[in-house]
Coordinates of C-alpha atoms in Angstrom, one line a residue:
Chain O
M243 CA -25.6 -27.1 17.7
R244 CA -23.3 -24.2 18.3
T245 CA -24.5 -20.8 17.5
L246 CA -22.5 -18.3 15.7
E247 CA -22.3 -16.4 19.0
D248 CA -20.8 -19.4 20.7
R249 CA -18.3 -19.8 17.9
L250 CA -17.2 -16.2 18.0
N251 CA -16.9 -16.1 21.7
H252 CA -14.8 -19.2 21.7
A253 CA -12.6 -17.8 19.0
T254 CA -12.2 -14.6 21.0
D255 CA -11.3 -16.5 24.2
D256 CA -8.7 -18.5 22.2
V257 CA -7.1 -15.4 20.8
R258 CA -7.0 -13.7 24.2
H259 CA -5.5 -16.7 25.8
Q260 CA -2.8 -17.0 23.2
I261 CA -2.0 -13.3 23.3
D262 CA -1.6 -13.6 27.0
Q263 CA 1.1 -16.2 26.5
V264 CA 3.2 -13.9 24.3
D265 CA 6.1 -11.9 25.4
I266 CA 5.6 -8.5 24.1
R267 CA 7.9 -5.6 23.5
P268 CA 8.4 -3.2 26.3
A269 CA 7.1 0.3 26.1
S270 CA 10.7 1.5 25.5
A271 CA 10.5 0.0 22.0
I272 CA 8.1 2.7 21.1
G273 CA 10.7 5.4 21.3
R274 CA 13.0 3.6 19.1
R275 CA 10.3 2.9 16.5
V276 CA 9.4 6.5 16.4
G277 CA 12.9 7.3 15.4
Q278 CA 12.9 4.6 12.8
R279 CA 9.7 5.6 11.3
R280 CA 10.7 9.3 11.2
A281 CA 13.8 8.3 9.3
L282 CA 11.8 6.1 7.0
M283 CA 9.7 9.0 6.1
G284 CA 12.7 11.2 5.7
T285 CA 15.2 11.3 3.0
A286 CA 17.4 8.6 4.3
A287 CA 17.8 5.3 2.7
V288 CA 15.7 2.6 3.9
V289 CA 16.1 -1.1 4.3
L290 CA 18.8 -3.4 3.5
A291 CA 18.1 -7.1 3.8
V292 CA 20.7 -9.3 2.3
G293 CA 20.7 -12.9 3.2
A294 CA 21.8 -15.9 1.4
L295 CA 25.5 -16.5 2.0
G296 CA 26.1 -13.7 4.3
G297 CA 23.5 -11.4 5.4
T298 CA 23.0 -8.0 6.8
A299 CA 19.7 -6.4 7.6
L300 CA 19.6 -2.7 7.8
I301 CA 16.8 -0.6 8.9
A302 CA 16.7 3.2 8.9
G303 CA 16.6 4.9 12.2
N304 CA 17.5 8.0 14.1
G305 CA 21.2 7.2 14.4
E306 CA 21.1 4.7 17.2
I307 CA 22.2 1.2 16.6
A308 CA 19.3 -1.2 17.0
S309 CA 20.5 -4.8 17.1
F310 CA 18.5 -7.9 16.7
A311 CA 19.8 -11.2 18.0
P312 CA 21.8 -12.8 15.3
G313 CA 21.0 -16.0 13.6
A314 CA 17.4 -16.3 14.5
G315 CA 16.3 -16.3 10.8
G316 CA 18.6 -19.2 9.9
D317 CA 22.3 -19.7 9.9
T318 CA 23.0 -16.2 8.7
P319 CA 24.3 -13.7 11.2
V320 CA 22.2 -10.7 11.1
T321 CA 23.0 -7.2 12.1
T322 CA 20.6 -4.4 12.2
I323 CA 22.0 -0.9 11.8
A324 CA 20.2 2.3 12.1
V325 CA 21.0 5.0 9.6
P326 CA 21.0 8.6 10.4
V327 CA 18.6 10.7 8.5
E328 CA 21.4 12.2 6.4
P329 CA 22.8 9.7 3.9
V330 CA 25.9 8.1 5.1
V331 CA 28.3 5.4 3.9
V332 CA 27.0 2.3 5.4
P333 CA 29.4 -0.6 5.7
V334 CA 27.7 -3.6 4.2
A335 CA 29.4 -6.9 4.9
P336 CA 29.9 -9.6 4.1
V337 CA 29.2 -9.0 0.4
V338 CA 29.0 -12.1 -1.7
P339 CA 31.1 -11.8 -4.8
A340 CA 29.4 -13.1 -7.9
E341 CA 30.5 -13.3 -11.5
G342 CA 29.9 -10.2 -13.5
M343 CA 26.7 -8.5 -12.5
P344 CA 24.3 -8.7 -9.7
R345 CA 22.1 -11.8 -9.8
L346 CA 19.0 -12.9 -8.1
G347 CA 18.9 -15.6 -5.6
L348 CA 15.8 -17.4 -4.6
V349 CA 15.7 -18.0 -0.9
S350 CA 12.2 -19.1 -0.4
D351 CA 9.0 -19.3 -2.3
D352 CA 8.2 -15.7 -1.8
W353 CA 11.4 -13.9 -1.3
A354 CA 14.2 -13.2 -3.6
I355 CA 17.6 -11.8 -2.8
L356 CA 19.6 -9.6 -5.0
E357 CA 23.1 -10.4 -4.2
A358 CA 25.4 -7.5 -3.9
A359 CA 27.9 -8.6 -6.4
D360 CA 28.9 -5.8 -8.5
F361 CA 27.8 -2.8 -6.6
E362 CA 30.0 -0.4 -4.7
T363 CA 29.6 -2.2 -1.4
A364 CA 30.1 0.8 0.8
T365 CA 27.1 2.7 -0.4
E366 CA 24.6 0.2 -1.6
V367 CA 21.1 -0.1 -0.4
I368 CA 19.0 -3.0 -1.3
Y369 CA 15.4 -3.4 -0.7
V370 CA 13.8 -6.8 -0.8
G371 CA 10.1 -7.0 -0.9
N372 CA 7.1 -8.9 -2.2
P373 CA 4.3 -7.0 -3.8
A374 CA 2.1 -10.1 -3.6
L375 CA 2.1 -9.5 0.1
Y376 CA 1.4 -5.9 -0.4
G377 CA -1.8 -6.6 -2.2
G378 CA -0.5 -4.9 -5.3
Q379 CA 1.0 -1.8 -3.8
A380 CA 4.2 -2.2 -5.7
R381 CA 3.7 1.1 -7.4
E382 CA 3.7 3.0 -4.1
D383 CA 6.8 1.1 -3.1
W384 CA 8.5 2.0 -6.3
A385 CA 7.7 5.6 -5.6
S386 CA 9.3 5.3 -2.2
V387 CA 12.4 3.8 -3.8
E388 CA 12.5 6.6 -6.3
S389 CA 12.6 9.1 -3.4
I390 CA 15.4 7.1 -1.9
R391 CA 17.3 7.0 -5.1
D392 CA 18.9 10.4 -4.7
T393 CA 20.2 9.7 -1.3
A394 CA 22.5 6.8 -2.0
E395 CA 25.0 6.2 -4.8
T396 CA 24.0 2.7 -5.6
Q397 CA 20.8 1.0 -5.0
A398 CA 19.0 -2.0 -6.1
F399 CA 15.4 -2.9 -5.7
I400 CA 13.6 -6.0 -6.3
E401 CA 10.1 -7.0 -5.8
V402 CA 9.0 -10.4 -6.8
G403 CA 5.8 -12.3 -6.3
P404 CA 5.5 -16.0 -5.4
D405 CA 2.5 -17.0 -7.4
A406 CA 3.0 -14.8 -10.4
V407 CA 0.7 -16.0 -13.0
D408 CA 0.2 -13.6 -15.8
S409 CA 2.9 -11.4 -14.4
Q410 CA 5.7 -9.3 -15.6
A411 CA 9.3 -9.0 -14.7
S412 CA 11.0 -5.8 -15.4
V413 CA 14.4 -4.3 -15.0
V414 CA 15.3 -0.7 -15.1
L415 CA 18.8 0.3 -15.7
H416 CA 19.2 3.9 -14.7
I417 CA 22.0 5.9 -16.1
S418 CA 22.3 9.2 -14.3
E419 CA 24.5 12.1 -13.7
D420 CA 25.1 12.7 -17.4
T421 CA 25.1 16.0 -19.0
P422 CA 22.3 16.4 -21.5
N423 CA 24.7 15.7 -24.4
E424 CA 26.1 12.6 -22.7
A425 CA 22.6 11.4 -22.1
L426 CA 21.7 11.9 -25.7
D427 CA 24.8 10.0 -26.8
R428 CA 23.9 7.1 -24.6
Y429 CA 20.4 7.2 -25.8
Q430 CA 21.4 7.1 -29.4
D431 CA 23.8 4.2 -28.7
A432 CA 21.0 2.2 -27.1
L433 CA 18.6 2.9 -29.8
T434 CA 21.2 1.8 -32.4
H435 CA 21.7 -1.5 -30.6
F436 CA 18.1 -2.2 -30.1
A437 CA 17.2 -1.2 -33.7
A438 CA 19.7 -3.7 -34.9
N439 CA 18.5 -6.5 -32.8
E440 CA 14.9 -6.0 -32.0
D441 CA 11.7 -4.9 -33.6
S442 CA 10.8 -1.3 -32.9
L443 CA 7.4 -0.4 -31.9
G444 CA 8.0 3.2 -32.5
E445 CA 8.4 6.3 -30.4
V446 CA 6.8 6.6 -27.1
D447 CA 6.3 9.6 -24.8
L448 CA 6.2 9.8 -21.1
N449 CA 3.8 12.6 -20.9
G450 CA 6.4 15.1 -21.6
V451 CA 8.7 13.9 -18.9
A452 CA 10.7 11.7 -21.2
T453 CA 10.8 10.6 -24.8
G454 CA 11.7 7.2 -25.9
Q455 CA 11.5 4.2 -28.1
A456 CA 9.8 0.9 -27.5
F457 CA 10.9 -2.4 -28.8
T458 CA 9.8 -6.0 -28.6
F459 CA 12.4 -8.5 -27.7
T460 CA 12.8 -12.2 -27.1
D461 CA 15.1 -13.6 -24.5
P462 CA 17.0 -16.3 -26.5
N463 CA 17.6 -18.2 -23.4
T464 CA 14.1 -18.5 -22.3
D465 CA 12.1 -17.7 -25.5
L466 CA 10.1 -15.3 -23.4
D467 CA 8.8 -12.3 -25.2
G468 CA 8.8 -8.9 -23.8
Y469 CA 9.2 -5.2 -24.3
A470 CA 12.0 -2.9 -23.9
F471 CA 11.7 0.8 -23.4
I472 CA 14.6 3.3 -23.7
W473 CA 13.8 6.5 -22.1
L474 CA 15.6 9.8 -22.5
Y475 CA 15.1 12.2 -19.7
S476 CA 16.8 15.6 -19.7
D477 CA 20.1 14.2 -18.3
T478 CA 19.3 10.6 -17.8
V479 CA 18.8 7.5 -19.9
T480 CA 16.8 4.6 -18.6
V481 CA 16.4 1.2 -20.1
E482 CA 13.4 -0.7 -18.9
A483 CA 12.8 -4.2 -20.0
I484 CA 9.6 -6.1 -19.3
A485 CA 8.9 -9.7 -19.8
Y486 CA 5.7 -11.5 -19.2
V487 CA 6.3 -14.7 -17.3
D488 CA 4.4 -17.5 -15.7
T489 CA 6.3 -18.3 -12.6
F490 CA 8.3 -16.7 -9.9
E491 CA 11.4 -18.6 -11.0
Q492 CA 11.0 -17.3 -14.5
A493 CA 10.7 -13.8 -13.3
T494 CA 13.9 -13.9 -11.3
D495 CA 15.7 -15.6 -14.1
V496 CA 14.6 -13.1 -16.7
V497 CA 15.3 -10.2 -14.5
S498 CA 18.8 -11.5 -13.8
R499 CA 19.5 -12.1 -17.5
I500 CA 18.2 -8.7 -18.6
A501 CA 20.3 -6.9 -15.9
T502 CA 23.4 -8.8 -16.8
V503 CA 23.1 -8.6 -20.5
S504 CA 22.0 -5.0 -20.6
A505 CA 24.7 -3.7 -18.3
T506 CA 27.5 -5.6 -19.8
R507 CA 26.4 -4.8 -23.4
W508 CA 26.9 -1.1 -23.0
N509 CA 29.3 -1.2 -20.1
W510 CA 27.0 1.1 -18.3
T511 CA 27.1 1.6 -14.6
I512 CA 24.0 0.5 -12.9
D513 CA 22.8 3.2 -10.7
Y514 CA 20.0 1.2 -9.6
M515 CA 18.0 -1.7 -10.7
K516 CA 14.4 -2.5 -10.2
A517 CA 12.8 -5.8 -10.8
R518 CA 9.5 -7.1 -10.0
T519 CA 6.7 -9.3 -10.9
A520 CA 3.4 -7.7 -10.6
A521 CA 0.0 -9.0 -11.4
V522 CA -1.3 -7.5 -14.5
S523 CA -4.7 -6.0 -13.8
G524 CA -7.6 -7.0 -15.8
N525 CA -10.0 -9.6 -16.9
S526 CA -9.4 -12.0 -19.6
D527 CA -11.1 -9.7 -22.1
G528 CA -8.7 -7.0 -21.2
T529 CA -11.1 -5.0 -19.0
S530 CA -10.6 -4.3 -15.4
P531 CA -13.1 -5.7 -12.9
T532 CA -15.0 -2.7 -11.7
T533 CA -17.9 -1.7 -9.6
T534 CA -19.7 1.3 -10.6
M535 CA -22.4 3.4 -9.0
V536 CA -24.7 5.4 -11.0
T537 CA -27.8 7.2 -10.1
K538 CA -31.0 5.4 -10.8
G539 CA -32.4 6.4 -14.1
A540 CA -29.0 7.2 -15.5
P541 CA -27.8 8.9 -17.5
L542 CA -27.8 12.1 -15.7
P543 CA -29.0 14.7 -15.6
E544 CA -32.4 13.1 -16.3
A545 CA -32.0 11.0 -13.2
L546 CA -31.8 14.0 -11.1
Q547 CA -34.9 15.5 -12.5
F548 CA -37.2 12.9 -10.9
T549 CA -35.6 13.2 -7.5
P550 CA -36.9 15.5 -4.9
L551 CA -33.4 16.5 -4.3
T552 CA -32.2 18.4 -7.3
I553 CA -28.4 18.5 -7.2
A554 CA -25.9 19.4 -9.8
W555 CA -22.7 17.6 -10.4
E556 CA -20.8 20.7 -9.3
E557 CA -22.5 20.5 -6.0
W558 CA -21.7 16.9 -5.5
V559 CA -18.1 17.2 -6.6
T560 CA -17.6 20.3 -4.5
G561 CA -18.9 18.4 -1.5
A562 CA -16.7 15.5 -2.2
M563 CA -13.7 17.7 -2.6
E564 CA -14.5 19.6 0.5
A565 CA -14.7 16.4 2.6
V566 CA -11.4 15.2 1.3
R567 CA -9.8 18.6 1.7
V568 CA -10.9 18.9 5.3
N569 CA -9.4 15.5 6.0
A570 CA -6.2 16.6 4.2
Q571 CA -5.9 19.8 6.2
N572 CA -6.3 17.8 9.4
A573 CA -3.8 15.2 8.2
E574 CA -1.5 13.6 10.6
S575 CA 1.1 13.2 7.8
F576 CA 1.3 14.7 4.4
E577 CA 3.5 13.9 1.4
Q578 CA 3.4 15.1 -2.2
G579 CA 5.0 14.0 -5.3
S580 CA 4.5 13.7 -9.0
D581 CA 4.6 10.9 -11.6
R582 CA 3.9 11.0 -15.2
G583 CA 1.8 14.0 -15.2
L584 CA -0.2 13.1 -12.1
V585 CA 0.4 14.9 -8.9
H586 CA 0.1 12.7 -5.9
T587 CA -0.8 13.6 -2.4
T588 CA -0.8 11.2 0.4
F589 CA -2.1 12.0 3.8
T590 CA -3.2 10.2 6.9
A591 CA -6.2 11.3 8.8
D592 CA -7.9 9.3 11.5
G593 CA -5.7 6.4 10.9
I594 CA -6.7 6.1 7.2
V595 CA -4.1 6.6 4.6
W596 CA -5.4 8.4 1.5
D597 CA -3.8 8.8 -1.8
L598 CA -5.1 11.5 -4.0
S599 CA -4.0 11.9 -7.6
F600 CA -4.7 15.1 -9.5
G601 CA -4.7 15.1 -13.2
A602 CA -6.5 16.6 -16.0
W603 CA -7.7 13.9 -18.4
R604 CA -7.6 15.0 -21.9
E605 CA -7.7 12.9 -25.0
G606 CA -6.8 9.7 -23.2
E607 CA -3.8 11.1 -21.4
Y608 CA -3.1 13.0 -18.3
S609 CA -2.2 16.6 -19.0
S610 CA 0.3 18.8 -17.3
D611 CA -2.6 20.7 -15.6
A612 CA -2.3 18.4 -12.6
E613 CA -0.3 20.8 -10.5
L614 CA -2.7 23.5 -11.2
M615 CA -5.6 21.3 -10.3
Q616 CA -3.9 20.4 -7.0
E617 CA -3.3 24.1 -6.2
Q618 CA -6.9 24.8 -6.9
F619 CA -8.1 21.9 -4.9
F620 CA -6.3 23.0 -1.8
A621 CA -7.2 26.6 -2.4
G622 CA -10.8 25.5 -2.3
E623 CA -11.5 26.5 -5.8
P624 CA -13.7 24.4 -8.1
G625 CA -11.0 22.7 -10.1
T626 CA -10.0 22.8 -13.6
E627 CA -12.5 21.5 -16.1
T628 CA -11.2 19.5 -18.9
D629 CA -12.7 17.9 -21.9
E630 CA -13.4 14.7 -20.2
G631 CA -13.5 16.0 -16.7
L632 CA -11.6 13.7 -14.5
L633 CA -11.3 15.7 -11.3
F634 CA -9.4 13.6 -8.9
I635 CA -8.8 10.1 -7.9
A636 CA -9.0 9.1 -4.3
T637 CA -7.4 5.8 -3.4
E638 CA -8.0 4.5 0.1
R639 CA -5.3 2.0 0.8
V640 CA -7.6 -0.8 1.7
S641 CA -6.5 -4.3 1.2
P642 CA -6.4 -5.0 -1.6
P643 CA -5.9 -1.4 -2.7
R644 CA -8.6 0.0 -4.9
S645 CA -8.7 3.1 -6.9
V646 CA -11.8 5.1 -6.4
V647 CA -12.5 7.6 -9.2
L648 CA -14.9 10.5 -8.7
A649 CA -15.6 11.9 -12.0
M650 CA -17.8 14.0 -14.0
D651 CA -18.5 12.9 -17.5
S652 CA -20.8 14.9 -19.7
G653 CA -22.9 15.8 -16.8
K654 CA -23.0 12.4 -15.2
I655 CA -21.8 11.7 -11.8
V656 CA -19.9 8.5 -11.6
I657 CA -18.2 6.8 -8.7
S658 CA -16.3 3.8 -9.8
A659 CA -13.7 1.7 -8.1
E660 CA -11.4 -0.9 -9.4
P661 CA -8.8 -3.1 -7.8
L662 CA -5.2 -2.4 -8.5
S663 CA -4.2 -6.0 -8.9
A664 CA -5.7 -8.8 -11.0
A665 CA -6.0 -11.1 -8.1
S666 CA -8.4 -8.8 -6.5
E667 CA -12.1 -9.0 -6.8
A668 CA -14.1 -6.0 -7.7
P669 CA -14.6 -3.7 -4.7
P670 CA -17.6 -4.3 -2.6
I671 CA -20.5 -2.0 -2.8
E672 CA -19.9 -1.0 0.8
M673 CA -16.7 0.6 -0.1
L674 CA -18.4 2.9 -2.6
E675 CA -21.2 3.5 -0.2
D676 CA -18.8 4.5 2.5
L677 CA -17.0 6.8 0.2
A678 CA -20.1 8.4 -1.1
L679 CA -21.6 8.9 2.3
A680 CA -18.4 10.4 3.6
A681 CA -18.0 12.6 0.6
A682 CA -21.2 14.3 0.1
P683 CA -24.3 14.9 2.1
T684 CA -26.4 15.0 -1.0
V685 CA -25.4 11.5 -1.8
R686 CA -26.5 10.4 1.6
Q687 CA -29.8 12.0 1.0
L688 CA -30.2 10.2 -2.3
L689 CA -29.3 6.9 -0.7
E690 CA -31.7 7.4 2.1
A691 CA -34.4 8.2 -0.4
D692 CA -33.5 5.1 -2.3
L693 CA -32.8 7.0 -5.4
I694 CA -29.5 5.5 -6.1
E695 CA -29.0 2.0 -7.3
W696 CA -25.8 0.1 -7.3
I697 CA -24.6 -1.8 -10.3
E698 CA -22.0 -4.5 -10.0
Chain I
M38 CA 9.4 4.9 29.1
A39 CA 9.2 8.3 30.6
V40 CA 6.5 10.3 28.9
A41 CA 6.0 13.8 30.0
A42 CA 2.4 13.8 31.1
G43 CA 0.3 16.7 32.0
P44 CA -1.8 16.8 35.2
F45 CA -4.7 15.1 33.4
L46 CA -2.8 12.7 31.4
E47 CA -2.4 9.1 32.2
D48 CA 1.2 8.0 32.0
F49 CA 1.8 6.5 28.6
T50 CA 3.6 3.5 30.0
D51 CA 0.6 2.6 32.1
F52 CA -1.7 3.1 29.1
Y53 CA 0.5 1.0 27.0
A54 CA 0.8 -1.8 29.5
R55 CA -2.9 -2.0 29.9
E56 CA -4.0 -1.8 26.3
L57 CA -1.3 -3.4 24.3
R58 CA -2.3 -7.0 24.5
P59 CA -6.0 -6.5 23.6
V60 CA -5.0 -4.2 20.8
I61 CA -2.6 -6.8 19.5
G62 CA -5.4 -9.3 19.6
L63 CA -7.7 -6.9 17.7
A64 CA -4.9 -6.5 15.1
Y65 CA -4.5 -10.2 14.8
V66 CA -8.1 -11.0 14.3
L67 CA -8.5 -8.3 11.7
S68 CA -5.2 -8.8 9.8
G69 CA -4.7 -12.5 10.2
S70 CA -1.0 -11.8 10.4
R71 CA 0.3 -13.3 13.5
S72 CA 3.7 -11.8 13.2
G73 CA 2.4 -8.6 11.9
S74 CA -0.2 -8.0 14.5
E75 CA 2.3 -6.7 17.1
D76 CA 3.7 -4.4 14.5
L77 CA 0.3 -3.0 13.8
A78 CA -0.3 -2.5 17.4
Q79 CA 3.1 -0.9 17.9
D80 CA 2.4 1.4 15.0
A81 CA -0.8 2.5 16.6
F82 CA 0.8 3.1 20.0
M83 CA 3.6 4.9 18.3
K84 CA 1.1 7.3 16.8
A85 CA -0.5 7.8 20.1
Y86 CA 2.9 8.3 21.8
T87 CA 3.9 11.0 19.3
R88 CA 0.8 13.0 20.1
W89 CA 0.1 11.8 23.6
N90 CA -0.8 15.2 24.9
Q91 CA -3.7 15.2 22.5
V92 CA -4.6 11.5 22.5
G93 CA -4.1 10.9 26.2
S94 CA -6.4 13.7 27.1
C95 CA -9.3 12.6 25.0
A96 CA -12.2 10.8 26.5
N97 CA -11.1 7.3 25.5
P98 CA -7.5 6.9 24.3
G99 CA -8.1 3.2 24.1
A100 CA -10.8 3.8 21.5
W101 CA -8.5 6.0 19.6
V102 CA -5.8 3.3 19.3
R103 CA -8.4 0.8 18.3
K104 CA -9.6 3.0 15.6
V105 CA -6.2 3.3 14.2
V106 CA -5.6 -0.4 14.5
S107 CA -8.9 -1.4 13.0
N108 CA -8.3 0.8 10.0
S109 CA -4.7 -0.1 9.4
A110 CA -5.3 -3.8 10.0
V111 CA -7.6 -4.0 7.1
S112 CA -5.6 -1.7 4.9
G113 CA -1.9 -1.3 5.2
F114 CA -1.1 -4.4 7.1
R115 CA 0.2 -6.2 4.2
R116 CA 3.2 -4.2 3.7
R117 CA 4.1 -4.2 7.4
A118 CA 3.5 -7.9 7.4
A119 CA 6.0 -8.3 4.6
E120 CA 8.5 -6.2 6.5
T121 CA 7.9 -8.1 9.6
K122 CA 8.4 -11.3 7.7
A123 CA 11.8 -10.1 6.5
L124 CA 12.8 -9.3 10.0
V125 CA 11.7 -12.6 11.2
K126 CA 13.6 -14.2 8.4
F127 CA 16.8 -12.3 9.0
G128 CA 16.6 -11.5 12.6
N129 CA 14.8 -12.0 15.8
T130 CA 12.1 -9.6 16.7
G131 CA 11.6 -11.2 20.1
Y132 CA 8.0 -11.9 19.2
V133 CA 6.6 -15.4 19.3
A134 CA 3.5 -15.7 17.3
P135 CA 0.5 -17.2 19.0
E136 CA -0.9 -20.4 17.8
M137 CA -4.6 -20.5 17.5
S138 CA -6.8 -23.5 17.5
P139 CA -8.0 -24.5 14.1
D140 CA -11.5 -23.7 15.0
A141 CA -10.6 -20.1 16.0
M142 CA -8.4 -19.6 13.0
E143 CA -11.2 -20.7 10.8
T144 CA -13.6 -18.4 12.5
W145 CA -11.4 -15.3 12.2
A146 CA -10.4 -16.2 8.7
A147 CA -14.0 -16.1 7.8
V148 CA -14.4 -12.7 9.5
R149 CA -11.5 -11.4 7.5
Q150 CA -13.3 -12.5 4.3
L151 CA -16.1 -10.1 5.1
P152 CA -16.2 -6.6 3.7
K153 CA -13.9 -4.3 5.6
R154 CA -16.6 -2.5 7.7
Q155 CA -18.3 -5.8 8.6
A156 CA -15.1 -7.3 9.7
Q157 CA -14.3 -4.3 11.8
V158 CA -17.7 -4.4 13.4
I159 CA -17.4 -8.1 14.2
A160 CA -14.0 -7.7 15.7
L161 CA -14.9 -4.7 17.8
R162 CA -18.1 -6.3 18.9
Y163 CA -16.9 -9.8 19.8
Y164 CA -13.2 -9.5 20.4
D165 CA -13.3 -6.2 22.2
G166 CA -16.8 -6.5 23.6
M167 CA -17.7 -3.0 22.6
S168 CA -21.2 -1.6 22.5
I169 CA -22.9 -0.5 19.3
A170 CA -22.5 3.1 20.4
D171 CA -18.7 2.7 21.0
I172 CA -18.3 1.0 17.6
S173 CA -20.2 3.7 15.8
S174 CA -17.9 6.2 17.4
I175 CA -14.8 4.4 16.4
L176 CA -15.9 3.7 12.9
N177 CA -17.4 7.2 12.5
C178 CA -20.8 6.0 11.4
S179 CA -24.3 5.8 12.8
P180 CA -25.4 3.1 15.3
N181 CA -27.9 2.0 12.7
T182 CA -25.2 1.5 10.2
V183 CA -23.2 -0.5 12.7
K184 CA -26.3 -2.7 13.3
T185 CA -26.7 -3.2 9.6
H186 CA -23.1 -4.2 9.1
L187 CA -23.4 -6.5 12.1
Q188 CA -26.5 -8.2 10.8
R189 CA -25.0 -8.7 7.3
A190 CA -21.8 -10.0 8.8
K191 CA -23.5 -12.5 11.0
H192 CA -25.7 -13.7 8.2
T193 CA -22.7 -14.3 6.0
L194 CA -20.7 -15.9 8.7
S195 CA -23.5 -18.2 9.7
A196 CA -23.7 -19.4 6.1
Q197 CA -20.0 -19.7 5.7
L198 CA -19.2 -21.4 8.9
D199 CA -22.3 -23.7 8.6
D200 CA -23.5 -23.0 12.0
G201 CA -26.9 -23.5 13.2
G202 CA -27.9 -19.9 12.8
H203 CA -27.2 -16.6 14.1
Q204 CA -28.7 -14.4 16.6

């Protein structure tokens, strides 16, 4: 009988043999990709991939034209154009005219195409993606699209998943470049319409960034229930519609309907549209699958009292923060942004991409102290204490992505991790162990002394 | 590609030519994405290229690239795989994905089901033939930790693949 060693060795030989048969890119491809990646990380628009009846694939670059052989993906001629870092007018052709508004076209079981029907064709940028393949990283990709938004006049964005069970489809109609008074007028118009046709759920607040109203709605064509949010920013009105769907086809259908109806109803210009299905995180009882590490004998601080290593949560957190800070300061790349009261920092160190979110957690919501906390963090200061004491969230972009929360709660040290998509299983203990070991020598000591237990 | 190399730097092109295939293989066994594995390797070499003066002068540039690949293959590969899929769909990347035997595919699929660290250890140990010490250096953990991961991984794989046992 074969041993495991035999099997692994055979599998290795097979891979090596097959790789040897592959024609690989020349080294000169590296230079081109460096330019492309730099542009991708810059402010330029990103990727256009329009197929269906006439396709163009666009990838950002450093100004050079990078062409791929046409037609390899099917019958559609494909051109790849590199976009300079500065936004430019990109000729997009051919554009398929469609009736009325943009619509979604299903081209395979896991890709959808937003046909560029009603957009200003000279400036549009369309991104086609699939969050199911990203392992639930749709949020990050949305963020990247947000950063792109300001660089092109018209953009559309769609992410759809192939096996969207318990998923949502959403559309955002973004109305920008208004004066505050114009935005307020649009907002009132939208509210009036929704109030006349849908059931209001009341006012909602986007952590001080925007105010709005939430409504329930039912798509009469599909009988799908969903929610609509109308957000008023300082000079912008956004309508966001979310429907819970069962299938990929439903998602594309609902998104298309919402986009068409909403845009034509108010004769608004679509500055961009986002659509996606994304797995809704959580167990059937509404809780998220989590793995939590606590110290043996929890709750703290009693647990610490029986250990030969007396540590305080401040020490542990300080150690953890210091480890992350050192990594950040040695980062190979570094990006910052903010979203809904949380300040996000992304950096790459030693090939690992880290996302850090800073937010003060108070009364169930993130407070606006996030930026202050971030400043303190990178200044090496202890960090702002809040009522509930969330200090920071460190998300290692593992696959599937998991959010690791290092928190202090009433004197307890808690490391918890949860997946960011419903399809994911709870994070393995090893992940928390790795993080804990990397973060704080004191935790290493506790582990080695067998004074920490892991609870799944 | 002409890379300005210092007196102690290996030419990047030579380094690339020597290491690319095995690194693609490492990316493949860890990511399972046949079309994305070249992208992962390219990304790693791209990072090395942009800081070649630093990477090229370190003791083992090949280990540096493998570290990047082994981390990115188990983390961010999904997005790149999706991008690659789009390009494959709409254009020709010039890359022909290798076809593994069913047995090899099953084996590496089982490896990818392991926890991240265990999968990395198996891939580096068996695919790349690295020593425990080298793996511990790449994964930034102690040799004992590598041994523990290796033992756990082999135990799991033996059960899953229904082999006769593990060594």
